[in-house]
Coordinates of C-alpha atoms and ligand atoms in Angstrom, one line a residue:
M1 CA 0.0 0.0 0.0
L2 CA 1.3 3.5 -0.9
K3 CA 1.8 5.9 1.9
R4 CA 1.9 9.2 0.1
V5 CA 0.9 10.3 -3.4
V6 CA 1.0 13.6 -5.4
I7 CA -1.9 14.0 -7.8
K8 CA -1.6 16.4 -10.8
M9 CA -4.8 18.1 -11.9
S10 CA -4.6 20.2 -15.0
G11 CA -6.7 23.3 -15.4
E12 CA -8.4 21.5 -18.3
A13 CA -9.4 18.7 -16.0
L14 CA -11.1 21.2 -13.6
A15 CA -13.0 22.8 -16.4
G16 CA -14.3 19.4 -17.6
N17 CA -17.1 19.8 -20.1
S18 CA -18.2 23.1 -18.7
S19 CA -18.0 26.2 -20.9
Q20 CA -17.0 28.0 -17.6
N21 CA -13.7 27.7 -15.9
F22 CA -14.9 25.0 -13.5
D23 CA -17.1 21.9 -13.8
N24 CA -18.5 21.3 -10.3
T25 CA -19.6 17.7 -11.2
V26 CA -16.0 16.8 -12.1
I27 CA -14.5 18.6 -9.1
E28 CA -16.9 16.9 -6.7
N29 CA -16.1 13.6 -8.2
I30 CA -12.4 14.2 -7.8
I31 CA -12.9 15.2 -4.2
A32 CA -15.0 12.2 -3.3
Q33 CA -12.3 10.0 -4.8
I34 CA -9.5 11.8 -2.9
Q35 CA -11.6 11.3 0.3
T36 CA -11.7 7.6 -0.4
V37 CA -8.0 7.4 -1.0
M38 CA -7.3 9.3 2.3
E39 CA -9.7 7.0 4.2
K40 CA -7.4 4.2 3.2
G41 CA -4.6 5.9 5.1
I42 CA -2.8 7.4 2.0
Q43 CA -1.6 11.0 2.3
V44 CA -2.6 13.1 -0.6
S45 CA -1.4 16.4 -2.1
V46 CA -2.7 17.9 -5.3
V47 CA -0.9 20.1 -7.8
V48 CA -3.3 22.3 -9.8
G49 CA -2.6 23.6 -13.3
G50 CA -4.0 26.8 -14.7
G51 CA -4.7 26.0 -18.4
N52 CA -8.4 26.6 -18.0
F53 CA -7.6 30.3 -17.5
W54 CA -4.3 30.9 -19.2
R55 CA -1.1 29.2 -20.3
G56 CA 2.1 31.2 -20.8
R57 CA 2.8 29.6 -24.2
S58 CA -0.6 30.7 -25.6
A59 CA 0.2 34.4 -25.2
D60 CA 0.8 36.6 -28.2
S61 CA 4.4 36.4 -29.3
S62 CA 4.8 40.2 -28.6
M63 CA 4.1 39.5 -24.9
D64 CA 7.0 39.2 -22.5
R65 CA 7.2 35.4 -21.7
C66 CA 8.0 36.0 -18.0
T67 CA 4.8 38.1 -17.6
A68 CA 2.8 35.6 -19.5
D69 CA 4.0 32.8 -17.2
Q70 CA 3.4 34.9 -14.1
I71 CA -0.3 35.2 -15.3
G72 CA -0.3 31.4 -15.7
M73 CA 1.0 30.9 -12.1
L74 CA -1.6 33.3 -10.7
A75 CA -4.2 31.3 -12.6
T76 CA -3.2 28.2 -10.7
V77 CA -3.7 30.1 -7.4
M78 CA -7.3 30.9 -8.5
N79 CA -7.9 27.2 -9.2
A80 CA -6.4 26.2 -5.9
L81 CA -8.6 28.5 -3.9
Y82 CA -11.7 27.2 -5.8
V83 CA -10.7 23.6 -5.1
Q84 CA -9.9 24.4 -1.5
D85 CA -13.4 25.7 -1.0
S86 CA -14.9 22.7 -2.7
F87 CA -13.0 20.5 -0.2
R88 CA -14.3 22.7 2.6
Q89 CA -17.8 22.2 1.5
K90 CA -17.3 18.4 1.8
G91 CA -15.8 18.8 5.3
V92 CA -12.2 18.2 4.3
E93 CA -9.5 20.5 5.4
A94 CA -7.4 21.6 2.5
I95 CA -4.3 23.8 2.7
V96 CA -3.1 25.9 -0.2
M97 CA 0.7 26.3 -0.4
T98 CA 2.6 28.5 -2.8
P99 CA 6.3 29.1 -3.4
F100 CA 5.6 32.9 -3.2
T101 CA 3.5 34.9 -0.8
V102 CA -0.1 35.7 -1.8
G103 CA -0.9 37.7 1.3
S104 CA -3.1 35.7 3.7
M105 CA -4.7 33.7 0.9
T106 CA -2.1 30.9 0.9
E107 CA 0.7 29.5 3.0
P108 CA 4.3 29.4 2.0
F109 CA 5.5 25.9 1.2
T110 CA 7.8 24.3 3.6
K111 CA 8.5 20.6 3.7
K112 CA 8.1 20.5 7.5
A113 CA 4.6 22.2 7.5
A114 CA 3.5 20.2 4.5
L115 CA 4.3 16.9 6.2
A116 CA 2.7 18.0 9.5
Y117 CA -0.5 19.0 7.7
M118 CA -0.7 15.6 5.9
E119 CA 0.0 13.7 9.1
A120 CA -2.9 15.6 10.7
G121 CA -5.2 14.5 7.9
A122 CA -5.4 17.5 5.7
V123 CA -5.0 17.5 1.9
L124 CA -2.5 19.9 0.4
I125 CA -3.0 21.9 -2.7
F126 CA 0.1 23.2 -4.4
A127 CA -0.4 26.3 -6.4
G128 CA 1.8 28.8 -8.2
G129 CA 3.9 26.2 -9.9
T130 CA 7.6 26.5 -9.1
G131 CA 7.2 30.3 -8.8
H132 CA 9.5 30.7 -11.9
P133 CA 8.7 31.3 -15.5
F134 CA 9.7 28.7 -18.2
F135 CA 8.4 25.8 -16.1
S136 CA 5.1 24.0 -15.9
T137 CA 3.0 22.6 -13.1
D138 CA 4.2 19.1 -14.2
T139 CA 7.7 20.2 -13.0
I140 CA 6.5 21.3 -9.6
T141 CA 4.6 18.0 -9.3
S142 CA 7.7 15.9 -9.6
L143 CA 9.7 18.4 -7.4
R144 CA 7.1 18.3 -4.6
A145 CA 6.9 14.5 -4.9
A146 CA 10.7 14.3 -4.5
E147 CA 10.7 16.7 -1.6
L148 CA 7.9 15.0 0.2
E149 CA 9.2 11.5 -0.5
A150 CA 6.0 10.5 -2.2
D151 CA 5.7 6.9 -3.4
M152 CA 4.0 7.7 -6.7
I153 CA 2.8 10.6 -8.9
L154 CA -0.7 10.3 -10.4
F155 CA -1.3 12.3 -13.5
A156 CA -5.0 12.5 -14.2
K157 CA -5.5 13.4 -17.9
F158 CA -8.1 13.6 -20.5
V159 CA -6.4 10.8 -22.5
D160 CA -6.4 7.5 -20.7
G161 CA -2.6 6.7 -20.9
V162 CA 0.5 7.0 -23.0
Y163 CA 0.1 6.2 -26.7
D164 CA 2.7 5.7 -29.5
S165 CA 1.0 8.5 -31.4
D166 CA -1.9 10.9 -30.8
P167 CA -5.0 8.8 -30.3
N168 CA -7.2 11.8 -31.3
E169 CA -5.5 11.9 -34.7
N170 CA -4.6 8.3 -35.3
E171 CA -7.2 5.6 -34.7
A172 CA -4.6 2.9 -34.8
A173 CA -2.6 4.5 -31.9
V174 CA -1.4 1.9 -29.4
K175 CA -1.6 2.4 -25.7
F176 CA 1.4 1.3 -23.5
D177 CA 0.6 -0.5 -20.3
T178 CA 4.1 0.4 -19.1
I179 CA 6.8 2.6 -20.5
K180 CA 10.3 3.4 -19.2
C181 CA 10.8 7.0 -18.1
S182 CA 14.0 7.1 -20.1
D183 CA 11.9 6.3 -23.2
V184 CA 9.4 9.1 -22.4
I185 CA 12.5 11.4 -22.4
S186 CA 14.4 10.0 -25.4
K187 CA 11.2 9.7 -27.6
N188 CA 10.0 13.1 -26.4
L189 CA 6.5 11.7 -26.0
K190 CA 5.3 14.9 -24.3
V191 CA 3.0 13.2 -21.8
V192 CA 4.7 15.1 -19.1
D193 CA 7.3 17.8 -19.7
L194 CA 10.9 16.9 -20.0
A195 CA 12.0 18.6 -16.8
A196 CA 9.4 16.7 -14.8
A197 CA 10.3 13.4 -16.4
S198 CA 14.0 14.0 -15.7
I199 CA 13.3 14.6 -12.0
C200 CA 11.2 11.4 -11.8
L201 CA 14.0 9.4 -13.4
E202 CA 16.7 10.9 -11.2
Q203 CA 14.7 10.5 -8.0
K204 CA 13.2 7.2 -9.0
I205 CA 9.6 8.3 -8.6
P206 CA 7.1 6.1 -10.5
V207 CA 4.3 7.8 -12.3
V208 CA 0.9 6.5 -13.4
I209 CA -0.8 8.4 -16.2
F210 CA -4.5 7.7 -16.6
G211 CA -7.9 9.1 -17.7
L212 CA -9.9 11.2 -15.3
N213 CA -13.0 10.2 -17.2
E214 CA -12.5 6.5 -16.3
E215 CA -14.7 5.5 -13.4
N216 CA -13.0 5.8 -10.0
S217 CA -9.7 6.2 -11.7
I218 CA -7.9 8.1 -9.0
V219 CA -8.8 5.5 -6.3
R220 CA -7.8 2.7 -8.7
A221 CA -4.5 4.3 -9.5
A222 CA -3.7 5.1 -5.9
T223 CA -4.5 1.6 -4.7
G224 CA -2.2 0.0 -7.3
E225 CA -4.9 -1.3 -9.7
K226 CA -3.7 -1.7 -13.3
I227 CA -4.9 1.4 -15.0
G228 CA -3.6 3.8 -17.6
T229 CA 0.1 3.7 -18.3
V230 CA 2.7 3.1 -15.6
V231 CA 6.0 5.0 -16.2
T232 CA 8.7 3.0 -14.7
V233 CA 12.0 4.4 -13.4
Ligands
UDP1 N1 3.8 28.3 -15.0 C1 5.1 28.8 -14.8 N2 5.9 28.2 -13.9 C2 5.6 27.1 -13.2 C3 4.3 26.5 -13.4 C4 3.4 27.2 -14.3 O1 5.4 29.8 -15.4 O2 6.4 26.6 -12.5 C5 2.8 29.0 -15.8 C6 3.0 28.7 -17.3 O3 2.7 29.9 -18.1 C7 1.9 27.7 -17.5 C8 0.8 28.2 -16.6 O4 1.5 28.7 -15.5 O5 1.5 27.6 -18.9 C9 -0.2 27.2 -16.2 O6 0.4 26.0 -15.8 P1 0.3 24.6 -16.7 O7 0.4 24.9 -18.2 O8 1.2 23.6 -16.2 O9 -1.2 24.2 -16.4 P2 -2.1 23.0 -16.9 O10 -1.8 22.9 -18.4 O11 -1.6 21.8 -16.2 O12 -3.5 23.3 -16.6

């Protein structure tokens, strides 16, 4: 049984099928699954993306990249506050931690505080990415997993695993049950960004990539059921 996992939720996942920024049905389902995982004694932290609001790379080319990325990082803070309140509504204590100060809205990340909160039964939400431009929230997911000595990273995606080609464009695309992290890097498969994959490889953190749309997929991934694609290290 795993002791501690980090779950990555993209902004796109939070938006689900809604034309708005948030799909409450999707978010409530995620929270219910995380509650189930925590009831099994597994400590959970969640990294939220910001793509439902803004991604640095989608900015106009005339825009300064650092500013574009700062907007993206702030978008993740908005997502985190929304998700935190959704947890509160379900009676679960959730703490938002950021690598930079956001007044009294979030707490600064420290390993010691993060571990203490999880020991006390809270779920952590990491927002603000790394705090630096030119990175993505995939990178902070693997960094936090390394810092918190997590047993596994769960990447909940729209696509239900890693394919040899884009399944939306190629009907014959083949899904891998397992793939080596070194192959994800050398074949540049773009399932997670390269910086994140390198940290997972170096720190030997296994990753499972699975579809959020599959029933109970977070619980199944966190309890070791065969689902999605396992990235071995
Ligand atoms: N971002 C950043 N540094 C980080 C993490 C995120 O600059 O360490 C910015 C970047 O512009 C990114 C945006 O925040 O496009 C939103 O994050 P991401 O694209 O990872 O969100 P997701 O696609 O997972 O929703």
